[in-house]
mmCIF file of C-alpha atoms in Angstrom:
data_model
loop_
_atom_site.group_PDB
_atom_site.id
_atom_site.type_symbol
_atom_site.label_atom_id
_atom_site.label_comp_id
_atom_site.label_asym_id
_atom_site.label_seq_id
_atom_site.Cartn_x
_atom_site.Cartn_y
_atom_site.Cartn_z
ATOM 1 C CA UNK E 41 74.630 -91.730 -97.315
ATOM 2 C CA UNK E 42 74.710 -87.956 -97.892
ATOM 3 C CA UNK E 43 75.913 -88.500 -101.469
ATOM 4 C CA UNK E 44 73.072 -90.938 -102.145
ATOM 5 C CA UNK E 45 70.507 -88.452 -100.839
ATOM 6 C CA UNK E 46 72.034 -85.688 -102.964
ATOM 7 C CA UNK E 47 71.910 -87.834 -106.105
ATOM 8 C CA UNK E 48 68.325 -88.920 -105.413
ATOM 9 C CA UNK E 49 67.276 -85.310 -104.822
ATOM 10 C CA UNK E 50 68.943 -84.168 -108.048
ATOM 11 C CA UNK E 51 67.255 -86.930 -110.051
ATOM 12 C CA UNK E 52 63.838 -86.118 -108.589
ATOM 13 C CA UNK E 53 64.300 -82.412 -109.207
ATOM 14 C CA UNK E 54 65.256 -82.945 -112.842
ATOM 15 C CA UNK E 55 62.347 -85.366 -113.333
ATOM 16 C CA UNK E 56 59.936 -82.677 -112.114
ATOM 17 C CA UNK E 57 61.312 -80.155 -114.607
ATOM 18 C CA UNK E 58 63.623 -78.379 -112.194
ATOM 19 C CA UNK E 59 67.124 -77.220 -112.925
ATOM 20 C CA UNK E 60 69.949 -77.741 -110.481
ATOM 21 C CA UNK E 61 71.412 -74.323 -109.735
ATOM 22 C CA UNK E 62 75.101 -74.382 -108.906
ATOM 23 C CA UNK E 63 77.568 -71.564 -108.281
ATOM 24 C CA UNK E 64 78.778 -71.668 -111.888
ATOM 25 C CA UNK E 65 75.222 -70.989 -113.073
ATOM 26 C CA UNK E 66 74.894 -68.132 -110.561
ATOM 27 C CA UNK E 67 78.183 -66.638 -111.830
ATOM 28 C CA UNK E 68 77.028 -66.832 -115.460
ATOM 29 C CA UNK E 69 73.700 -65.193 -114.675
ATOM 30 C CA UNK E 70 75.399 -62.563 -112.488
ATOM 31 C CA UNK E 71 77.610 -61.500 -115.406
ATOM 32 C CA UNK E 72 74.518 -60.963 -117.605
ATOM 33 C CA UNK E 73 72.392 -59.075 -115.047
ATOM 34 C CA UNK E 74 72.977 -55.296 -115.253
ATOM 35 C CA UNK E 75 71.490 -54.600 -111.807
ATOM 36 C CA UNK E 76 73.588 -57.374 -110.251
ATOM 37 C CA UNK E 77 76.724 -55.962 -111.908
ATOM 38 C CA UNK E 78 75.845 -52.504 -110.559
ATOM 39 C CA UNK E 79 75.323 -53.915 -107.064
ATOM 40 C CA UNK E 80 78.561 -55.921 -107.298
ATOM 41 C CA UNK E 81 80.487 -52.752 -108.159
ATOM 42 C CA UNK E 82 79.050 -50.891 -105.180
ATOM 43 C CA UNK E 83 79.698 -53.781 -102.801
ATOM 44 C CA UNK E 84 83.259 -54.372 -104.043
ATOM 45 C CA UNK E 85 84.183 -50.679 -103.788
ATOM 46 C CA UNK E 86 82.065 -49.918 -100.693
ATOM 47 C CA UNK E 87 80.801 -47.079 -102.857
ATOM 48 C CA UNK E 88 77.535 -46.153 -101.128
ATOM 49 C CA UNK E 89 76.069 -42.686 -100.707
ATOM 50 C CA UNK E 90 75.102 -41.243 -97.332
ATOM 51 C CA UNK E 91 71.370 -41.539 -98.092
ATOM 52 C CA UNK E 92 69.331 -44.291 -99.727
ATOM 53 C CA UNK E 93 67.466 -41.799 -101.940
ATOM 54 C CA UNK E 94 70.770 -40.751 -103.524
ATOM 55 C CA UNK E 95 71.431 -44.300 -104.761
ATOM 56 C CA UNK E 96 70.237 -45.590 -108.109
ATOM 57 C CA UNK E 97 66.819 -47.256 -107.861
ATOM 58 C CA UNK E 98 68.067 -50.865 -108.399
ATOM 59 C CA UNK E 99 70.284 -50.479 -105.297
ATOM 60 C CA UNK E 100 67.496 -49.358 -102.943
ATOM 61 C CA UNK E 101 66.499 -52.867 -101.746
ATOM 62 C CA UNK E 102 70.093 -53.512 -100.652
ATOM 63 C CA UNK E 103 70.880 -50.176 -99.014
ATOM 64 C CA UNK E 104 70.001 -51.074 -95.421
ATOM 65 C CA UNK E 105 71.921 -54.350 -95.591
ATOM 66 C CA UNK E 106 74.987 -52.993 -97.373
ATOM 67 C CA UNK E 107 77.216 -53.765 -94.362
ATOM 68 C CA UNK E 108 76.250 -57.436 -94.679
ATOM 69 C CA UNK E 109 77.137 -57.741 -98.371
ATOM 70 C CA UNK E 110 80.462 -58.956 -99.741
ATOM 71 C CA UNK E 111 81.835 -60.295 -103.009
ATOM 72 C CA UNK E 112 83.234 -63.731 -103.711
ATOM 73 C CA UNK E 113 84.419 -63.523 -107.299
ATOM 74 C CA UNK E 114 81.405 -62.484 -109.379
ATOM 75 C CA UNK E 115 78.924 -63.623 -106.720
ATOM 76 C CA UNK E 116 77.499 -61.353 -104.028
ATOM 77 C CA UNK E 117 77.145 -62.882 -100.583
ATOM 78 C CA UNK E 118 74.945 -61.830 -97.671
ATOM 79 C CA UNK E 119 76.234 -62.551 -94.159
ATOM 80 C CA UNK E 120 73.634 -62.812 -91.395
ATOM 81 C CA UNK E 121 74.202 -61.412 -87.926
ATOM 82 C CA UNK E 122 74.988 -64.995 -86.856
ATOM 83 C CA UNK E 123 77.721 -65.238 -89.510
ATOM 84 C CA UNK E 124 75.898 -67.517 -91.970
ATOM 85 C CA UNK E 125 76.622 -66.872 -95.652
ATOM 86 C CA UNK E 126 73.838 -66.697 -98.243
ATOM 87 C CA UNK E 127 74.089 -66.249 -101.996
ATOM 88 C CA UNK E 128 72.390 -63.149 -103.407
ATOM 89 C CA UNK E 129 70.560 -64.697 -106.355
ATOM 90 C CA UNK E 130 70.480 -62.776 -109.660
ATOM 91 C CA UNK E 131 66.959 -61.878 -110.791
ATOM 92 C CA UNK E 132 67.132 -64.222 -113.780
ATOM 93 C CA UNK E 133 67.492 -67.258 -111.510
ATOM 94 C CA UNK E 134 64.871 -66.379 -108.898
ATOM 95 C CA UNK E 135 62.058 -68.276 -110.645
ATOM 96 C CA UNK E 136 64.230 -71.376 -111.016
ATOM 97 C CA UNK E 137 65.336 -71.258 -107.382
ATOM 98 C CA UNK E 138 61.777 -70.704 -106.153
ATOM 99 C CA UNK E 139 60.524 -73.586 -108.329
ATOM 100 C CA UNK E 140 63.195 -75.860 -106.886
ATOM 101 C CA UNK E 141 62.338 -74.876 -103.333
ATOM 102 C CA UNK E 142 58.616 -75.206 -103.989
ATOM 103 C CA UNK E 143 58.985 -78.681 -105.513
ATOM 104 C CA UNK E 144 60.215 -80.065 -102.205
ATOM 105 C CA UNK E 145 58.340 -77.893 -99.740
ATOM 106 C CA UNK E 146 56.154 -79.042 -96.886
ATOM 107 C CA UNK E 147 53.825 -76.059 -96.969
ATOM 108 C CA UNK E 148 54.194 -72.342 -97.546
ATOM 109 C CA UNK E 149 55.752 -71.503 -94.174
ATOM 110 C CA UNK E 150 58.286 -74.302 -94.432
ATOM 111 C CA UNK E 151 59.219 -73.294 -97.978
ATOM 112 C CA UNK E 152 59.725 -69.635 -97.038
ATOM 113 C CA UNK E 153 61.807 -70.666 -94.020
ATOM 114 C CA UNK E 154 63.955 -72.860 -96.282
ATOM 115 C CA UNK E 155 64.351 -69.974 -98.753
ATOM 116 C CA UNK E 156 65.413 -67.509 -96.040
ATOM 117 C CA UNK E 157 67.967 -69.979 -94.703
ATOM 118 C CA UNK E 158 69.581 -70.681 -98.063
ATOM 119 C CA UNK E 159 69.715 -67.411 -100.009
ATOM 120 C CA UNK E 160 68.769 -63.788 -100.180
#
């Protein structure tokens, strides 16, 4: 039954103009995003300065969560305090991901909750 639901969801999403985002697509976009590559390098090497203001500007949003970030190949992952893994989405895919989430949402609060539970 899960497979049937997944296929039906994919068909509906594509019919509404959405694009199914898979890990391969995230990897491709990650390799083309200069800020993501910079962040990946810092995360992989644990190469953070002692103060946020000493970091390059694109790294500022991630500074306070740096202990929760890890790399899985070319993809950056965020681990919650509960141990749940989330994909850090490259900037170039954010609009696509938000469109996909919005196309199936049950209101703004539900959509934002779904977003927070699936990615960072």
